[in-house]
C-alpha positions as a Python dict, from the first residue, in 0.01 Angstrom:
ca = {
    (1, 'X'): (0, 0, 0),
    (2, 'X'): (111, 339, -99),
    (3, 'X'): (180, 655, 128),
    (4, 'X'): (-33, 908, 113),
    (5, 'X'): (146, 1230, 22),
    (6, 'X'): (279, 1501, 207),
    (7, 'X'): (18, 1782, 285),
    (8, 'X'): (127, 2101, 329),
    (9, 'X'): (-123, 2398, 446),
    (10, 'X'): (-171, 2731, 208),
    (11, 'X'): (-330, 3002, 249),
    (12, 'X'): (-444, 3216, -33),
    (13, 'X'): (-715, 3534, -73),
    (14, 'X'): (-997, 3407, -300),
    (15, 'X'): (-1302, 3598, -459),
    (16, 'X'): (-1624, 3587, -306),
    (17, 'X'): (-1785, 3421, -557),
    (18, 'X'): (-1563, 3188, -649),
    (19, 'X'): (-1602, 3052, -257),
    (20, 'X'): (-1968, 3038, -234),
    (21, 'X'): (-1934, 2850, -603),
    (22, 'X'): (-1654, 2581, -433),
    (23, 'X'): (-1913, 2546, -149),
    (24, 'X'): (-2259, 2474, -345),
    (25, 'X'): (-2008, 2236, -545),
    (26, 'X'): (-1899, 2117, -200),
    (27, 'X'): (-2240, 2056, -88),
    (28, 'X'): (-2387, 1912, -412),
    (29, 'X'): (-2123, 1621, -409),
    (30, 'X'): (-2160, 1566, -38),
    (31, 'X'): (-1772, 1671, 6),
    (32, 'X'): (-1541, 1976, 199),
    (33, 'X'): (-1475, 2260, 16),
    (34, 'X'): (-1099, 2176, 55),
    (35, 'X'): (-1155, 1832, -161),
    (36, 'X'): (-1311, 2037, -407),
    (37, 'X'): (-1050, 2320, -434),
    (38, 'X'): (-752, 2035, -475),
    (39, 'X'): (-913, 1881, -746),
    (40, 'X'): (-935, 2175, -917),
    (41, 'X'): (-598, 2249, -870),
    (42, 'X'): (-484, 1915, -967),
    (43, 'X'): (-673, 1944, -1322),
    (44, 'X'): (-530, 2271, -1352),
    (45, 'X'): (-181, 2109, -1324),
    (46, 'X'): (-259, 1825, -1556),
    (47, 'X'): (-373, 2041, -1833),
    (48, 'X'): (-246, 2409, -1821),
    (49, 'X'): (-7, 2385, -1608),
    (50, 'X'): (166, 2098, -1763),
    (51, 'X'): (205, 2338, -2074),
    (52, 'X'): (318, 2541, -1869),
    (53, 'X'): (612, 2327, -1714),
    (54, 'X'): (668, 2130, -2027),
    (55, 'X'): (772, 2514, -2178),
    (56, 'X'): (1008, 2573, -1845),
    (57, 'X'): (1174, 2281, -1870),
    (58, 'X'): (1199, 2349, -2278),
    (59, 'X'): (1329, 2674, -2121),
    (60, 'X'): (1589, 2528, -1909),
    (61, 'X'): (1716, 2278, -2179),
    (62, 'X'): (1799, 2577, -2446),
    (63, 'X'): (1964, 2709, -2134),
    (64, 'X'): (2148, 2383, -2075),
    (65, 'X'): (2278, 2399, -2471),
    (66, 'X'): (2021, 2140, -2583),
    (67, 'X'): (1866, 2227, -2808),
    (68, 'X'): (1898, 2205, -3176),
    (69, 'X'): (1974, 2455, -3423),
    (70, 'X'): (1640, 2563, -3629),
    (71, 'X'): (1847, 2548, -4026),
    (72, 'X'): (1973, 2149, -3907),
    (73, 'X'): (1603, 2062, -3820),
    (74, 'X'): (1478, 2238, -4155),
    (75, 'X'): (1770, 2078, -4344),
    (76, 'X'): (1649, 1725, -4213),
    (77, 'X'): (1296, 1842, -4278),
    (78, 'X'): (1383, 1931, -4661),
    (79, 'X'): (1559, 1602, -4696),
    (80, 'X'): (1194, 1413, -4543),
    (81, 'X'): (1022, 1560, -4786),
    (82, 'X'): (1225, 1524, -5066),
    (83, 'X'): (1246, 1165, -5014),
    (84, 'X'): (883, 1133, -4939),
    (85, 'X'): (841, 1312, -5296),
    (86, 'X'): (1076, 1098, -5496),
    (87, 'X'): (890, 762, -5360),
    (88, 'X'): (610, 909, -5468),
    (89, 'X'): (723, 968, -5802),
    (90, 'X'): (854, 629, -5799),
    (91, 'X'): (570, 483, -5732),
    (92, 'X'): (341, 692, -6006),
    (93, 'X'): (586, 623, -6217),
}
């Protein structure tokens, strides 16, 4: 059986409304507001937010000297498509 993780308490200033809307979700699902507020957060982090990091860490690689230069990856591009072309022809002709 797994651990459970590691809960650390926040505390952050919230609009009004979005409270009372956390709370009649809260209510309607027969849960706390807090179980509703972390599962929002944790479908924030698996869709936006993981664009988010995914560009960071894209960040950090160029940083690293990682990446790849942009005329290489055209050059093999050109070369794909030329190939892909002259199959074709091949195969037409």
């Amino acid at each position: 059986m797994t651990e459970p993780a590691a809960k650390t308490q926040i505390s952050l200033r919230v609009p009004a409304d979005l409270v009372e809307a956390f709370d009649a979700i809260a209510k309607g699902m027969e849960r706390d507001r807090s179980w509703v507020m972390l599962r929002a957060l944790k479908q924030y982090l698996e869709t936006e937010g993981a664009d988010v990091l995914r560009e960071l860490e894209g960040i950090a690689a160029l940083d690293r000297g990682e990446g790849v230069d942009f005329d290489q990856v055209m050059d093999e591009a050109d070369a794909i498509i030329a190939e892909a072309m002259a199959r074709q022809t091949r195969k037409a002709g």
